[in-house]
Amino acid sequence: MSDNPYLNGNFAPVTQEHTLTEVAVTGSIPEHLDGRYLRNGPNPLGEVDPATYHWFMGDGMVHGLRLRDGRAEWYRNRWVRSPEVAARLGEPLPGGRKHRAGLNTLGANTNVIEHAGRTLALVEGGVANYELTDELDTVGPCDFDGTLTGGYTAHPKRDPATGELHAVSYFFGRGNTVQYSVIGVDGRCRRSVDIEVTGSPMMHDFSLTENHVVFYDLPVTFDVREASRTTVPPLLRRPAQLVLSAIIGKVRVPDPIAAMAADRGGANTGFPYRWDPRYPARVGVMPRDGGSADVRWFEVEPCYVFHPMNAYDDGATVVLDVVRHPKMFDADRRGPDDGPPALDRWTVDLTAGKVREQRLDDRPQEFPRVDERLVGRRHRYGYAPAVGRRLEQGSALLKHDLREGTTTTREFPPGTEIGEFVFEPRTPDSTEDDGVLMGFVHDKRESRSDLLILDAAGLDTVAAVHLPTRVPNGFHGNWVPTGR
Ligand SMILES: [Fe+2]
Protein backbone atom coordinates (compact mmCIF):
# COMPACT_ATOMS: atom_id res chain seq x y z
CA MET A 1 0.00 0.00 0.00
CA SER A 2 1.53 3.29 -1.11
CA ASP A 3 0.68 6.73 0.25
CA ASN A 4 0.39 7.88 -3.36
CA PRO A 5 -3.38 8.19 -3.89
CA TYR A 6 -2.99 7.31 -7.59
CA LEU A 7 -1.64 3.88 -6.75
CA ASN A 8 -4.46 2.89 -4.39
CA GLY A 9 -8.09 1.84 -4.64
CA ASN A 10 -9.49 1.95 -8.14
CA PHE A 11 -6.78 4.40 -9.22
CA ALA A 12 -4.32 1.49 -9.01
CA PRO A 13 -3.35 0.04 -12.38
CA VAL A 14 -4.33 -3.43 -13.55
CA THR A 15 -1.49 -5.70 -14.54
CA GLN A 16 -2.95 -7.86 -17.28
CA GLU A 17 -4.48 -7.56 -20.71
CA HIS A 18 -7.64 -9.62 -21.25
CA THR A 19 -9.60 -10.86 -24.24
CA LEU A 20 -12.97 -12.10 -23.05
CA THR A 21 -15.73 -13.31 -25.33
CA GLU A 22 -19.45 -13.60 -24.63
CA VAL A 23 -19.45 -11.43 -21.55
CA ALA A 24 -22.37 -11.93 -19.11
CA VAL A 25 -25.24 -9.46 -19.36
CA THR A 26 -28.22 -8.75 -17.13
CA GLY A 27 -31.15 -6.77 -18.50
CA SER A 28 -31.30 -6.28 -22.22
CA ILE A 29 -28.85 -4.40 -24.40
CA PRO A 30 -30.87 -2.27 -26.84
CA GLU A 31 -30.76 -3.65 -30.39
CA HIS A 32 -29.71 -0.27 -31.78
CA LEU A 33 -26.36 -0.54 -30.04
CA ASP A 34 -24.11 -2.03 -32.70
CA GLY A 35 -20.55 -0.88 -32.12
CA ARG A 36 -17.89 -0.45 -29.48
CA TYR A 37 -17.80 1.41 -26.19
CA LEU A 38 -14.18 2.52 -25.73
CA ARG A 39 -12.52 4.26 -22.81
CA ASN A 40 -8.97 5.41 -22.18
CA GLY A 41 -7.11 6.00 -18.92
CA PRO A 42 -3.70 5.94 -17.25
CA ASN A 43 -2.37 2.52 -16.32
CA PRO A 44 1.38 2.51 -15.63
CA LEU A 45 3.14 -0.64 -16.74
CA GLY A 46 5.73 -1.97 -14.31
CA GLU A 47 7.24 -0.25 -11.29
CA VAL A 48 6.67 3.46 -10.77
CA ASP A 49 8.14 5.78 -8.14
CA PRO A 50 5.35 6.42 -5.62
CA ALA A 51 7.13 9.61 -4.51
CA THR A 52 6.60 11.30 -7.86
CA TYR A 53 3.96 9.43 -9.88
CA HIS A 54 1.02 11.53 -11.04
CA TRP A 55 -2.21 10.06 -12.44
CA PHE A 56 -2.06 12.21 -15.57
CA MET A 57 1.35 10.75 -16.51
CA GLY A 58 0.56 7.03 -16.55
CA ASP A 59 0.89 4.86 -19.66
CA GLY A 60 -2.36 4.69 -21.63
CA MET A 61 -4.67 1.70 -21.53
CA VAL A 62 -7.82 1.45 -23.64
CA HIS A 63 -10.74 -0.70 -22.50
CA GLY A 64 -13.37 -1.72 -25.02
CA LEU A 65 -16.59 -3.70 -25.31
CA ARG A 66 -18.09 -4.84 -28.60
CA LEU A 67 -21.91 -4.89 -28.49
CA ARG A 68 -24.14 -6.35 -31.22
CA ASP A 69 -27.58 -8.00 -31.47
CA GLY A 70 -28.19 -7.52 -27.77
CA ARG A 71 -24.96 -9.33 -26.85
CA ALA A 72 -21.58 -8.30 -25.48
CA GLU A 73 -19.30 -10.08 -27.96
CA TRP A 74 -16.01 -9.18 -26.36
CA TYR A 75 -14.14 -7.15 -23.79
CA ARG A 76 -10.52 -6.20 -24.38
CA ASN A 77 -8.04 -3.99 -22.56
CA ARG A 78 -4.77 -3.02 -24.21
CA TRP A 79 -1.85 -0.81 -23.30
CA VAL A 80 -1.18 1.76 -26.01
CA ARG A 81 2.23 0.76 -27.35
CA SER A 82 4.37 3.85 -26.83
CA PRO A 83 8.09 3.12 -27.29
CA GLU A 84 8.53 2.61 -23.53
CA VAL A 85 5.52 0.31 -23.21
CA ALA A 86 6.59 -1.78 -26.20
CA ALA A 87 10.12 -2.06 -24.79
CA ARG A 88 8.88 -3.09 -21.35
CA LEU A 89 6.63 -5.72 -22.94
CA GLY A 90 9.55 -6.96 -25.03
CA GLU A 91 7.71 -6.23 -28.27
CA PRO A 92 8.84 -4.53 -31.46
CA LEU A 93 7.56 -0.98 -31.74
CA PRO A 94 4.41 -0.89 -33.90
CA GLY A 95 4.76 1.55 -36.75
CA GLY A 96 8.46 2.09 -36.10
CA ARG A 97 9.75 5.39 -34.72
CA LYS A 98 7.77 8.22 -36.19
CA HIS A 99 8.96 11.24 -34.22
CA ARG A 100 7.08 13.70 -36.34
CA ALA A 101 3.85 12.63 -34.67
CA GLY A 102 4.92 14.26 -31.39
CA LEU A 103 6.89 13.48 -28.24
CA ASN A 104 7.15 9.73 -28.00
CA THR A 105 7.91 8.82 -24.43
CA LEU A 106 4.63 9.47 -22.70
CA GLY A 107 1.48 7.44 -23.13
CA ALA A 108 -1.67 8.36 -25.06
CA ASN A 109 -3.88 7.98 -22.01
CA THR A 110 -6.73 10.50 -22.13
CA ASN A 111 -9.37 9.84 -24.78
CA VAL A 112 -10.23 7.40 -27.54
CA ILE A 113 -12.30 8.25 -30.59
CA GLU A 114 -12.95 7.09 -34.10
CA HIS A 115 -12.39 9.40 -37.05
CA ALA A 116 -12.22 8.65 -40.78
CA GLY A 117 -12.37 4.93 -40.03
CA ARG A 118 -9.48 5.00 -37.57
CA THR A 119 -9.56 4.36 -33.84
CA LEU A 120 -7.32 6.95 -32.17
CA ALA A 121 -5.91 7.01 -28.63
CA LEU A 122 -5.46 10.68 -27.79
CA VAL A 123 -3.46 12.78 -25.36
CA GLU A 124 -2.36 16.40 -25.18
CA GLY A 125 0.73 18.49 -24.49
CA GLY A 126 2.66 17.69 -27.66
CA VAL A 127 2.72 13.95 -27.00
CA ALA A 128 2.25 11.50 -29.88
CA ASN A 129 -1.22 10.03 -30.44
CA TYR A 130 -1.67 6.48 -31.61
CA GLU A 131 -3.86 4.68 -34.09
CA LEU A 132 -5.37 1.40 -32.88
CA THR A 133 -7.05 -1.45 -34.71
CA ASP A 134 -10.75 -2.16 -34.16
CA GLU A 135 -9.57 -4.71 -31.60
CA LEU A 136 -7.39 -2.13 -29.81
CA ASP A 137 -3.94 -3.28 -30.90
CA THR A 138 -1.55 -0.40 -31.61
CA VAL A 139 -0.93 0.36 -35.29
CA GLY A 140 1.52 3.22 -34.70
CA PRO A 141 1.73 6.97 -34.07
CA CYS A 142 -0.92 9.11 -35.73
CA ASP A 143 -0.02 12.30 -37.55
CA PHE A 144 -3.08 12.41 -39.80
CA ASP A 145 -1.17 11.18 -42.85
CA GLY A 146 1.67 13.58 -42.13
CA THR A 147 -0.60 16.64 -42.18
CA LEU A 148 -0.42 17.50 -38.46
CA THR A 149 2.77 16.89 -36.53
CA GLY A 150 3.96 17.80 -33.06
CA GLY A 151 1.02 16.45 -31.05
CA TYR A 152 -2.73 17.04 -30.94
CA THR A 153 -5.27 17.11 -28.12
CA ALA A 154 -7.45 14.69 -26.19
CA HIS A 155 -10.53 16.86 -26.81
CA PRO A 156 -11.28 17.41 -30.47
CA LYS A 157 -14.92 18.26 -31.22
CA ARG A 158 -16.78 16.78 -34.13
CA ASP A 159 -18.90 19.39 -35.89
CA PRO A 160 -22.27 17.68 -36.22
CA ALA A 161 -22.98 19.53 -39.48
CA THR A 162 -19.80 18.55 -41.33
CA GLY A 163 -18.27 15.61 -39.44
CA GLU A 164 -14.95 17.49 -39.27
CA LEU A 165 -12.81 17.45 -36.13
CA HIS A 166 -11.97 20.84 -34.65
CA ALA A 167 -9.28 21.04 -31.99
CA VAL A 168 -6.98 23.28 -29.97
CA SER A 169 -3.55 21.85 -29.13
CA TYR A 170 -0.91 23.13 -26.73
CA PHE A 171 2.69 22.17 -26.09
CA PHE A 172 5.38 23.83 -23.93
CA GLY A 173 7.70 24.09 -26.93
CA ARG A 174 5.30 26.23 -28.97
CA GLY A 175 6.34 29.57 -27.48
CA ASN A 176 3.34 31.75 -26.61
CA THR A 177 0.99 30.06 -29.07
CA VAL A 178 -1.56 27.27 -29.18
CA GLN A 179 -2.77 25.67 -32.38
CA TYR A 180 -6.31 25.55 -33.74
CA SER A 181 -6.79 22.82 -36.33
CA VAL A 182 -9.50 21.23 -38.45
CA ILE A 183 -9.21 17.60 -39.55
CA GLY A 184 -11.42 16.82 -42.53
CA VAL A 185 -13.67 13.80 -42.95
CA ASP A 186 -10.82 12.27 -44.97
CA GLY A 187 -8.66 12.20 -41.82
CA ARG A 188 -6.25 14.90 -43.06
CA CYS A 189 -5.65 18.32 -41.58
CA ARG A 190 -7.15 20.97 -43.85
CA ARG A 191 -6.44 24.03 -41.74
CA SER A 192 -4.18 24.94 -38.82
CA VAL A 193 -3.70 28.35 -37.24
CA ASP A 194 -1.31 29.52 -34.51
CA ILE A 195 -3.11 31.54 -31.84
CA GLU A 196 -1.15 33.87 -29.59
CA VAL A 197 -1.74 33.45 -25.85
CA THR A 198 -0.08 34.93 -22.76
CA GLY A 199 2.52 32.20 -22.19
CA SER A 200 2.55 28.40 -21.97
CA PRO A 201 -0.87 27.44 -20.57
CA MET A 202 -2.23 23.94 -20.11
CA MET A 203 -5.21 24.21 -22.46
CA HIS A 204 -6.89 20.87 -21.88
CA ASP A 205 -10.05 21.57 -23.85
CA PHE A 206 -11.81 24.29 -25.84
CA SER A 207 -15.31 25.10 -27.05
CA LEU A 208 -16.84 25.17 -30.50
CA THR A 209 -20.07 26.90 -31.48
CA GLU A 210 -21.70 27.24 -34.89
CA ASN A 211 -19.82 30.51 -35.44
CA HIS A 212 -16.95 30.58 -32.95
CA VAL A 213 -13.93 28.84 -31.49
CA VAL A 214 -13.40 29.53 -27.77
CA PHE A 215 -9.99 29.35 -26.03
CA TYR A 216 -9.53 28.94 -22.27
CA ASP A 217 -6.24 30.75 -21.50
CA LEU A 218 -6.15 30.09 -17.75
CA PRO A 219 -3.43 30.31 -15.09
CA VAL A 220 -2.01 26.77 -15.15
CA THR A 221 1.32 26.97 -16.97
CA PHE A 222 4.39 24.88 -17.71
CA ASP A 223 6.56 24.53 -14.62
CA VAL A 224 10.22 24.70 -15.53
CA ARG A 225 11.32 23.69 -12.03
CA GLU A 226 9.29 20.45 -11.95
CA ALA A 227 10.15 19.61 -15.55
CA SER A 228 13.88 20.09 -15.03
CA ARG A 229 13.78 18.11 -11.77
CA THR A 230 12.81 15.02 -13.74
CA THR A 231 14.71 15.71 -16.95
CA VAL A 232 18.02 17.37 -16.07
CA PRO A 233 21.00 16.03 -14.04
CA PRO A 234 21.23 17.79 -10.62
CA LEU A 235 24.35 19.86 -11.34
CA LEU A 236 22.81 21.36 -14.46
CA ARG A 237 19.38 22.03 -12.98
CA ARG A 238 19.79 25.64 -11.96
CA PRO A 239 21.35 26.79 -15.27
CA ALA A 240 18.81 24.73 -17.20
CA GLN A 241 15.97 26.33 -15.23
CA LEU A 242 17.29 29.82 -15.97
CA VAL A 243 17.55 29.10 -19.68
CA LEU A 244 14.17 27.38 -19.88
CA SER A 245 12.46 30.15 -17.85
CA ALA A 246 13.72 32.66 -20.38
CA ILE A 247 12.23 30.86 -23.36
CA ILE A 248 9.26 28.66 -22.39
CA GLY A 249 6.03 30.42 -23.20
CA LYS A 250 7.89 33.08 -25.17
CA VAL A 251 9.74 31.52 -28.08
CA ARG A 252 9.37 28.26 -29.93
CA VAL A 253 11.67 25.51 -28.69
CA PRO A 254 13.15 23.57 -31.62
CA ASP A 255 11.36 20.21 -31.83
CA PRO A 256 14.48 18.01 -31.35
CA ILE A 257 15.41 19.88 -28.13
CA ALA A 258 11.87 19.70 -26.77
CA ALA A 259 11.70 16.01 -27.65
CA MET A 260 15.01 15.35 -25.90
CA ALA A 261 13.88 17.15 -22.74
CA ALA A 262 10.55 15.34 -22.68
CA ASP A 263 12.04 11.95 -23.47
CA ARG A 264 14.33 12.24 -20.46
CA GLY A 265 11.32 12.76 -18.23
CA GLY A 266 9.32 9.81 -19.44
CA ALA A 267 5.94 8.48 -18.50
CA ASN A 268 4.80 7.64 -14.97
CA THR A 269 6.46 10.65 -13.32
CA GLY A 270 5.47 14.04 -11.82
CA PHE A 271 3.22 16.52 -13.58
CA PRO A 272 5.00 19.55 -15.10
CA TYR A 273 2.22 22.19 -14.93
CA ARG A 274 1.21 24.34 -11.98
CA TRP A 275 -0.93 27.27 -10.86
CA ASP A 276 0.59 30.62 -11.85
CA PRO A 277 -1.00 33.51 -9.91
CA ARG A 278 0.65 36.11 -12.18
CA TYR A 279 -0.93 34.68 -15.31
CA PRO A 280 -4.15 36.43 -16.46
CA ALA A 281 -7.33 34.34 -16.69
CA ARG A 282 -9.01 34.94 -20.04
CA VAL A 283 -11.46 33.47 -22.50
CA GLY A 284 -10.82 34.08 -26.20
CA VAL A 285 -13.58 34.09 -28.82
CA MET A 286 -12.61 33.76 -32.48
CA PRO A 287 -14.78 33.53 -35.59
CA ARG A 288 -14.36 30.01 -36.98
CA ASP A 289 -12.59 31.18 -40.09
CA GLY A 290 -10.50 33.77 -38.23
CA GLY A 291 -6.90 33.89 -37.10
CA SER A 292 -4.95 35.03 -34.06
CA ALA A 293 -5.61 38.74 -34.71
CA ASP A 294 -9.38 38.11 -34.74
CA VAL A 295 -9.53 36.63 -31.24
CA ARG A 296 -11.35 38.81 -28.71
CA TRP A 297 -10.17 38.20 -25.16
CA PHE A 298 -12.38 38.53 -22.09
CA GLU A 299 -11.24 38.46 -18.46
CA VAL A 300 -12.73 35.92 -16.08
CA GLU A 301 -12.17 35.28 -12.38
CA PRO A 302 -8.98 33.22 -11.94
CA CYS A 303 -9.87 29.52 -12.00
CA TYR A 304 -9.23 26.40 -14.05
CA VAL A 305 -11.46 24.57 -16.50
CA PHE A 306 -10.59 21.12 -17.73
CA HIS A 307 -13.94 20.53 -19.41
CA PRO A 308 -16.66 22.65 -20.91
CA MET A 309 -19.94 20.75 -21.04
CA ASN A 310 -20.98 22.48 -24.28
CA ALA A 311 -21.22 25.95 -25.82
CA TYR A 312 -23.49 27.79 -28.24
CA ASP A 313 -24.18 31.16 -29.84
CA ASP A 314 -27.19 33.08 -28.58
CA GLY A 315 -27.62 36.39 -30.39
CA ALA A 316 -24.75 38.67 -29.41
CA THR A 317 -23.60 36.29 -26.66
CA VAL A 318 -21.71 33.04 -26.50
CA VAL A 319 -22.91 30.68 -23.78
CA LEU A 320 -20.29 28.43 -22.15
CA ASP A 321 -21.33 25.75 -19.66
CA VAL A 322 -18.15 24.70 -17.88
CA VAL A 323 -16.98 22.71 -14.89
CA ARG A 324 -14.99 25.30 -12.96
CA HIS A 325 -12.23 24.49 -10.46
CA PRO A 326 -11.41 27.44 -8.15
CA LYS A 327 -7.65 26.68 -8.60
CA MET A 328 -5.50 23.87 -9.92
CA PHE A 329 -2.06 22.43 -8.99
CA ASP A 330 -1.41 25.18 -6.43
CA ALA A 331 -1.36 23.98 -2.81
CA ASP A 332 -1.54 20.38 -3.99
CA ARG A 333 0.74 19.47 -6.86
CA ARG A 334 -0.84 16.04 -6.75
CA GLY A 335 -4.21 17.52 -7.56
CA PRO A 336 -6.74 18.05 -8.99
CA ASP A 337 -7.41 18.94 -5.36
CA ASP A 338 -7.59 22.73 -4.95
CA GLY A 339 -11.30 23.04 -4.16
CA PRO A 340 -14.45 21.41 -5.48
CA PRO A 341 -15.33 21.65 -9.18
CA ALA A 342 -18.82 23.04 -9.86
CA LEU A 343 -21.00 23.62 -12.91
CA ASP A 344 -21.02 27.26 -14.08
CA ARG A 345 -22.52 29.14 -16.99
CA TRP A 346 -20.31 31.83 -18.50
CA THR A 347 -22.16 34.17 -20.83
CA VAL A 348 -19.77 36.08 -23.04
CA ASP A 349 -21.41 39.36 -24.02
CA LEU A 350 -19.77 40.30 -27.30
CA THR A 351 -21.38 43.75 -27.28
CA ALA A 352 -20.52 44.78 -23.72
CA GLY A 353 -17.15 43.00 -23.80
CA LYS A 354 -17.81 41.17 -20.54
CA VAL A 355 -18.36 37.67 -19.19
CA ARG A 356 -21.20 37.03 -16.75
CA GLU A 357 -20.36 34.11 -14.48
CA GLN A 358 -23.22 32.22 -12.91
CA ARG A 359 -23.23 29.11 -10.71
CA LEU A 360 -25.59 26.42 -11.99
CA ASP A 361 -24.83 23.59 -9.58
CA ASP A 362 -22.31 23.55 -6.75
CA ARG A 363 -22.15 19.80 -6.24
CA PRO A 364 -18.61 18.56 -7.05
CA GLN A 365 -18.75 17.03 -10.51
CA GLU A 366 -16.60 16.49 -13.58
CA PHE A 367 -16.44 14.77 -16.98
CA PRO A 368 -19.60 16.52 -18.29
CA ARG A 369 -21.14 15.29 -21.55
CA VAL A 370 -24.03 16.21 -23.80
CA ASP A 371 -25.73 14.65 -26.78
CA GLU A 372 -22.91 14.93 -29.34
CA ARG A 373 -25.37 15.88 -32.08
CA LEU A 374 -25.68 19.17 -30.20
CA VAL A 375 -22.00 20.07 -29.96
CA GLY A 376 -21.92 23.83 -30.53
CA ARG A 377 -25.72 24.03 -30.45
CA ARG A 378 -28.10 24.89 -27.64
CA HIS A 379 -28.42 21.84 -25.40
CA ARG A 380 -31.08 21.18 -22.83
CA TYR A 381 -29.49 18.27 -21.00
CA GLY A 382 -26.03 17.56 -19.64
CA TYR A 383 -24.75 14.54 -17.73
CA ALA A 384 -21.91 14.54 -15.17
CA PRO A 385 -20.78 12.10 -12.48
CA ALA A 386 -20.29 13.38 -8.96
CA VAL A 387 -16.64 13.31 -7.91
CA GLY A 388 -14.66 13.45 -4.70
CA ARG A 389 -11.19 14.75 -3.96
CA ARG A 390 -8.66 14.23 -6.78
CA LEU A 391 -11.63 13.49 -9.04
CA GLU A 392 -12.11 10.20 -7.21
CA GLN A 393 -15.23 8.60 -8.59
CA GLY A 394 -18.43 9.11 -6.64
CA SER A 395 -21.62 7.07 -6.56
CA ALA A 396 -24.08 9.50 -8.17
CA LEU A 397 -24.80 10.56 -11.72
CA LEU A 398 -26.21 14.07 -12.20
CA LYS A 399 -28.51 14.88 -15.08
CA HIS A 400 -28.94 18.60 -15.58
CA ASP A 401 -32.00 20.05 -17.30
CA LEU A 402 -30.60 23.45 -18.21
CA ARG A 403 -33.85 24.72 -19.65
CA GLU A 404 -35.81 24.06 -16.47
CA GLY A 405 -32.87 24.66 -14.11
CA THR A 406 -33.33 21.31 -12.39
CA THR A 407 -31.09 18.32 -11.73
CA THR A 408 -32.07 14.67 -11.44
CA THR A 409 -29.71 12.42 -9.51
CA ARG A 410 -29.25 8.68 -9.87
CA GLU A 411 -27.72 7.37 -6.69
CA PHE A 412 -25.85 4.09 -6.84
CA PRO A 413 -25.30 1.84 -3.81
CA PRO A 414 -22.45 2.71 -1.43
CA GLY A 415 -19.19 1.20 -2.66
CA THR A 416 -20.08 1.89 -6.30
CA GLU A 417 -17.74 4.25 -8.16
CA ILE A 418 -18.88 5.68 -11.47
CA GLY A 419 -16.96 7.39 -14.23
CA GLU A 420 -17.94 9.45 -17.25
CA PHE A 421 -21.20 8.52 -19.01
CA VAL A 422 -21.68 9.05 -22.74
CA PHE A 423 -24.98 9.54 -24.53
CA GLU A 424 -26.06 7.63 -27.63
CA PRO A 425 -29.41 8.44 -29.29
CA ARG A 426 -31.90 5.65 -30.00
CA THR A 427 -31.94 6.60 -33.68
CA PRO A 428 -30.04 9.32 -35.54
CA ASP A 429 -33.21 11.43 -35.55
CA SER A 430 -34.36 10.82 -31.99
CA THR A 431 -35.01 13.86 -29.87
CA GLU A 432 -32.44 14.98 -27.28
CA ASP A 433 -32.40 12.63 -24.28
CA ASP A 434 -34.11 9.78 -26.19
CA GLY A 435 -31.39 7.19 -25.95
CA VAL A 436 -28.99 5.60 -23.52
CA LEU A 437 -26.08 6.59 -21.32
CA MET A 438 -23.08 4.27 -21.06
CA GLY A 439 -20.21 4.19 -18.59
CA PHE A 440 -18.10 1.96 -16.37
CA VAL A 441 -19.00 1.47 -12.73
CA HIS A 442 -16.67 -0.12 -10.23
CA ASP A 443 -17.86 -2.29 -7.35
CA LYS A 444 -15.36 -1.75 -4.53
CA ARG A 445 -16.39 -4.81 -2.55
CA GLU A 446 -16.10 -7.20 -5.47
CA SER A 447 -13.15 -5.35 -7.06
CA ARG A 448 -14.64 -5.57 -10.55
CA SER A 449 -16.49 -3.37 -13.00
CA ASP A 450 -19.64 -3.35 -15.14
CA LEU A 451 -20.48 -1.42 -18.25
CA LEU A 452 -23.79 0.12 -17.28
CA ILE A 453 -26.38 1.13 -19.86
CA LEU A 454 -29.00 3.55 -18.55
CA ASP A 455 -32.14 4.94 -20.08
CA ALA A 456 -31.15 8.60 -20.46
CA ALA A 457 -34.65 9.89 -19.77
CA GLY A 458 -35.20 8.28 -16.37
CA LEU A 459 -31.64 7.16 -15.52
CA ASP A 460 -32.92 3.62 -14.90
CA THR A 461 -30.65 0.68 -15.66
CA VAL A 462 -31.43 -0.97 -18.99
CA ALA A 463 -28.56 -3.46 -19.00
CA ALA A 464 -25.32 -4.26 -17.20
CA VAL A 465 -22.38 -6.04 -18.80
CA HIS A 466 -20.46 -7.80 -16.06
CA LEU A 467 -16.69 -7.87 -16.33
CA PRO A 468 -14.83 -10.30 -14.10
CA THR A 469 -12.06 -7.70 -13.85
CA ARG A 470 -11.62 -4.09 -12.75
CA VAL A 471 -11.52 -1.05 -15.02
CA PRO A 472 -9.41 1.53 -13.13
CA ASN A 473 -10.56 5.12 -12.77
CA GLY A 474 -9.81 6.75 -16.09
CA PHE A 475 -10.67 9.70 -18.25
CA HIS A 476 -12.78 9.69 -21.39
CA GLY A 477 -14.76 7.23 -23.45
CA ASN A 478 -16.96 7.20 -26.52
CA TRP A 479 -19.45 4.99 -28.26
CA VAL A 480 -18.27 4.12 -31.77
CA PRO A 481 -21.13 2.82 -33.91
CA THR A 482 -20.20 0.20 -36.49
CA GLY A 483 -19.60 1.65 -39.92
CA ARG A 484 -19.30 5.29 -38.90
FE1 LIG B 1 -10.38 15.66 -20.37
Tab-separated table of C-alpha atoms in Angstrom, residues 18 53 106 120 165 171 220 263 350 352 356 394 440:
chain	number	residue	atom	x	y	z
A	18	HIS	CA	-7.643	-9.617	-21.249
A	53	TYR	CA	3.962	9.426	-9.881
A	106	LEU	CA	4.629	9.473	-22.697
A	120	LEU	CA	-7.318	6.950	-32.166
A	165	LEU	CA	-12.810	17.450	-36.130
A	171	PHE	CA	2.693	22.169	-26.093
A	220	VAL	CA	-2.013	26.770	-15.148
A	263	ASP	CA	12.039	11.955	-23.474
A	350	LEU	CA	-19.767	40.305	-27.304
A	352	ALA	CA	-20.524	44.779	-23.717
A	356	ARG	CA	-21.204	37.033	-16.752
A	394	GLY	CA	-18.429	9.108	-6.638
A	440	PHE	CA	-18.098	1.958	-16.374
